[in-house]
Amino acid sequence: MTKHIKTLLTAFLFLSFLSLNHAAIRVKAPAAGEKAEHSVETPAHEKAETAAAENWLSRKWDKLKKRIERRKARWEKRQARRKAARGEGEGGNALWHSLAFILGIIFLAGGIILGIAAFSNPLGGFFHLLAGVLVVAGIVMILYAALHTSGA
């Protein structure tokens, strides 16, 4: 197994070295006194076209940024309205409602499990009573959370 890991590590390092070497060769700039081989002076009319294209592109980019900002503002406004409609203001009440729901589920499941386990227990009556209390408490908490979040 170590032989395979060493082989994979060697191959990875070799490929990494090759890719870095290739990238360094491609990015290498000409020396200070030399001119680049493929550098050609841009004619004046192409420079004007390039400036016009850059102006057009910057205007389009500005429009796009404004549109994105407007959509983001609309989305935030919509989210604020939804929160207000659900009653989830700055108080963070939704956390407590969901906590009540989660605790209700836990109490309900615990009561059911305890009720089933009480059949094989010598103190079955006590555990059945405790299981019943847990189930009722779980149902009450679930109903409280459901009614409170629905606005009833």
mmCIF file of C-alpha atoms in Angstrom:
data_model
loop_
_atom_site.group_PDB
_atom_site.id
_atom_site.type_symbol
_atom_site.label_atom_id
_atom_site.label_comp_id
_atom_site.label_asym_id
_atom_site.label_seq_id
_atom_site.Cartn_x
_atom_site.Cartn_y
_atom_site.Cartn_z
ATOM 1 C CA MET A 1 0.000 0.000 0.000
ATOM 2 C CA THR A 2 2.825 2.400 0.830
ATOM 3 C CA LYS A 3 4.339 1.659 -2.571
ATOM 4 C CA HIS A 4 1.153 2.884 -4.254
ATOM 5 C CA ILE A 5 0.992 5.987 -2.077
ATOM 6 C CA LYS A 6 4.617 6.818 -2.873
ATOM 7 C CA THR A 7 3.942 6.318 -6.588
ATOM 8 C CA LEU A 8 0.874 8.569 -6.471
ATOM 9 C CA LEU A 9 2.754 11.216 -4.499
ATOM 10 C CA THR A 10 5.657 11.126 -6.962
ATOM 11 C CA ALA A 11 3.294 11.421 -9.935
ATOM 12 C CA PHE A 12 1.451 14.317 -8.288
ATOM 13 C CA LEU A 13 4.663 16.182 -7.506
ATOM 14 C CA PHE A 14 5.993 15.596 -11.021
ATOM 15 C CA LEU A 15 2.786 16.876 -12.638
ATOM 16 C CA SER A 16 2.716 19.869 -10.285
ATOM 17 C CA PHE A 17 6.309 20.726 -11.214
ATOM 18 C CA LEU A 18 5.500 20.421 -14.928
ATOM 19 C CA SER A 19 2.423 22.629 -14.674
ATOM 20 C CA LEU A 20 4.258 25.290 -12.655
ATOM 21 C CA ASN A 21 7.185 25.208 -15.066
ATOM 22 C CA HIS A 22 4.840 25.508 -18.041
ATOM 23 C CA ALA A 23 3.012 28.440 -16.419
ATOM 24 C CA ALA A 24 6.304 30.181 -15.651
ATOM 25 C CA ILE A 25 7.454 29.835 -19.261
ATOM 26 C CA ARG A 26 4.159 31.192 -20.622
ATOM 27 C CA VAL A 27 4.118 34.204 -18.311
ATOM 28 C CA LYS A 28 7.782 35.043 -18.737
ATOM 29 C CA ALA A 29 8.158 38.654 -19.899
ATOM 30 C CA PRO A 30 10.780 39.804 -22.426
ATOM 31 C CA ALA A 31 14.028 41.245 -21.104
ATOM 32 C CA ALA A 32 14.293 44.988 -20.392
ATOM 33 C CA GLY A 33 16.040 45.938 -23.657
ATOM 34 C CA GLU A 34 14.139 43.522 -25.905
ATOM 35 C CA LYS A 35 10.846 44.093 -27.597
ATOM 36 C CA ALA A 36 8.211 41.391 -27.507
ATOM 37 C CA GLU A 37 8.173 39.302 -30.675
ATOM 38 C CA HIS A 38 4.492 39.690 -31.383
ATOM 39 C CA SER A 39 4.010 43.244 -30.211
ATOM 40 C CA VAL A 40 2.512 45.383 -32.945
ATOM 41 C CA GLU A 41 1.626 49.050 -32.552
ATOM 42 C CA THR A 42 -2.132 49.623 -32.570
ATOM 43 C CA PRO A 43 -3.318 52.035 -35.287
ATOM 44 C CA ALA A 44 -5.046 55.279 -34.208
ATOM 45 C CA HIS A 45 -8.498 54.374 -35.601
ATOM 46 C CA GLU A 46 -8.450 51.102 -33.647
ATOM 47 C CA LYS A 47 -7.517 53.006 -30.493
ATOM 48 C CA ALA A 48 -10.569 55.237 -30.991
ATOM 49 C CA GLU A 49 -12.769 52.183 -31.520
ATOM 50 C CA THR A 50 -11.310 50.615 -28.412
ATOM 51 C CA ALA A 51 -12.031 53.744 -26.352
ATOM 52 C CA ALA A 52 -15.608 53.847 -27.652
ATOM 53 C CA ALA A 53 -16.023 50.164 -26.880
ATOM 54 C CA GLU A 54 -14.660 50.675 -23.375
ATOM 55 C CA ASN A 55 -17.076 53.574 -22.801
ATOM 56 C CA TRP A 56 -19.971 51.463 -24.052
ATOM 57 C CA LEU A 57 -18.868 48.566 -21.868
ATOM 58 C CA SER A 58 -18.575 50.763 -18.774
ATOM 59 C CA ARG A 59 -22.078 52.171 -19.392
ATOM 60 C CA LYS A 60 -23.470 48.647 -19.746
ATOM 61 C CA TRP A 61 -21.670 47.576 -16.582
ATOM 62 C CA ASP A 62 -23.096 50.544 -14.662
ATOM 63 C CA LYS A 63 -26.600 49.694 -15.875
ATOM 64 C CA LEU A 64 -26.123 46.090 -14.839
ATOM 65 C CA LYS A 65 -24.896 47.093 -11.367
ATOM 66 C CA LYS A 66 -27.899 49.408 -10.913
ATOM 67 C CA ARG A 67 -30.289 46.667 -12.000
ATOM 68 C CA ILE A 68 -28.700 44.217 -9.575
ATOM 69 C CA GLU A 69 -28.974 46.770 -6.757
ATOM 70 C CA ARG A 70 -32.647 47.409 -7.558
ATOM 71 C CA ARG A 71 -33.414 43.690 -7.572
ATOM 72 C CA LYS A 72 -31.550 43.214 -4.321
ATOM 73 C CA ALA A 73 -33.496 46.093 -2.726
ATOM 74 C CA ARG A 74 -36.793 44.605 -3.949
ATOM 75 C CA TRP A 75 -35.801 41.196 -2.598
ATOM 76 C CA GLU A 76 -34.900 42.648 0.808
ATOM 77 C CA LYS A 77 -38.174 44.584 0.914
ATOM 78 C CA ARG A 78 -40.109 41.414 0.045
ATOM 79 C CA GLN A 79 -38.275 39.452 2.747
ATOM 80 C CA ALA A 80 -39.034 42.180 5.304
ATOM 81 C CA ARG A 81 -42.732 42.065 4.389
ATOM 82 C CA ARG A 82 -42.763 38.276 4.736
ATOM 83 C CA LYS A 83 -41.113 38.482 8.144
ATOM 84 C CA ALA A 84 -43.603 41.136 9.247
ATOM 85 C CA ALA A 85 -46.525 39.019 8.029
ATOM 86 C CA ARG A 86 -45.255 36.002 9.951
ATOM 87 C CA GLY A 87 -44.600 38.051 13.054
ATOM 88 C CA GLU A 88 -40.865 37.412 13.033
ATOM 89 C CA GLY A 89 -39.738 40.846 14.003
ATOM 90 C CA GLU A 90 -36.504 41.805 15.662
ATOM 91 C CA GLY A 91 -37.445 39.839 18.770
ATOM 92 C CA GLY A 92 -36.624 36.510 17.196
ATOM 93 C CA ASN A 93 -39.863 34.861 18.345
ATOM 94 C CA ALA A 94 -39.666 32.233 15.636
ATOM 95 C CA LEU A 95 -36.777 30.555 17.462
ATOM 96 C CA TRP A 96 -38.865 29.972 20.548
ATOM 97 C CA HIS A 97 -41.787 28.687 18.536
ATOM 98 C CA SER A 98 -39.606 26.250 16.683
ATOM 99 C CA LEU A 99 -37.955 25.281 19.970
ATOM 100 C CA ALA A 100 -41.393 24.508 21.409
ATOM 101 C CA PHE A 101 -42.151 22.391 18.357
ATOM 102 C CA ILE A 102 -38.865 20.498 18.620
ATOM 103 C CA LEU A 103 -39.321 19.911 22.353
ATOM 104 C CA GLY A 104 -42.869 18.734 21.693
ATOM 105 C CA ILE A 105 -41.600 16.186 19.180
ATOM 106 C CA ILE A 106 -38.923 15.029 21.649
ATOM 107 C CA PHE A 107 -41.443 14.691 24.494
ATOM 108 C CA LEU A 108 -43.878 12.846 22.253
ATOM 109 C CA ALA A 109 -41.221 10.405 21.029
ATOM 110 C CA GLY A 110 -39.851 9.938 24.555
ATOM 111 C CA GLY A 111 -43.325 9.226 25.888
ATOM 112 C CA ILE A 112 -44.018 6.650 23.187
ATOM 113 C CA ILE A 113 -40.675 4.924 23.737
ATOM 114 C CA LEU A 114 -41.135 4.966 27.523
ATOM 115 C CA GLY A 115 -44.664 3.596 27.163
ATOM 116 C CA ILE A 116 -43.438 0.687 25.041
ATOM 117 C CA ALA A 117 -40.523 0.014 27.394
ATOM 118 C CA ALA A 118 -42.866 0.022 30.417
ATOM 119 C CA PHE A 119 -44.446 -3.274 29.325
ATOM 120 C CA SER A 120 -41.357 -5.249 30.375
ATOM 121 C CA ASN A 121 -40.657 -3.264 33.540
ATOM 122 C CA PRO A 122 -41.840 -4.295 37.014
ATOM 123 C CA LEU A 123 -42.678 -0.651 37.768
ATOM 124 C CA GLY A 124 -44.765 -0.469 34.590
ATOM 125 C CA GLY A 125 -47.643 1.535 36.080
ATOM 126 C CA PHE A 126 -45.409 4.424 37.101
ATOM 127 C CA PHE A 127 -43.624 4.465 33.751
ATOM 128 C CA HIS A 128 -46.947 4.301 31.884
ATOM 129 C CA LEU A 129 -48.121 7.318 33.856
ATOM 130 C CA LEU A 130 -44.881 9.170 33.103
ATOM 131 C CA ALA A 131 -45.146 8.202 29.423
ATOM 132 C CA GLY A 132 -48.701 9.524 29.289
ATOM 133 C CA VAL A 133 -47.633 12.841 30.820
ATOM 134 C CA LEU A 134 -44.789 13.140 28.284
ATOM 135 C CA VAL A 135 -47.097 12.377 25.352
ATOM 136 C CA VAL A 136 -49.682 14.923 26.505
ATOM 137 C CA ALA A 137 -46.976 17.557 27.102
ATOM 138 C CA GLY A 138 -45.527 16.877 23.651
ATOM 139 C CA ILE A 139 -48.907 17.217 21.951
ATOM 140 C CA VAL A 140 -49.659 20.452 23.834
ATOM 141 C CA MET A 141 -46.292 21.952 22.867
ATOM 142 C CA ILE A 142 -46.711 20.970 19.208
ATOM 143 C CA LEU A 143 -50.207 22.482 19.116
ATOM 144 C CA TYR A 144 -48.955 25.647 20.833
ATOM 145 C CA ALA A 145 -46.172 26.078 18.281
ATOM 146 C CA ALA A 146 -48.494 25.370 15.351
ATOM 147 C CA LEU A 147 -51.222 27.751 16.536
ATOM 148 C CA HIS A 148 -48.800 30.498 17.502
ATOM 149 C CA THR A 149 -46.982 30.497 14.148
ATOM 150 C CA SER A 150 -50.236 30.410 12.182
ATOM 151 C CA GLY A 151 -51.408 33.574 13.923
ATOM 152 C CA ALA A 152 -54.518 32.009 15.484
#
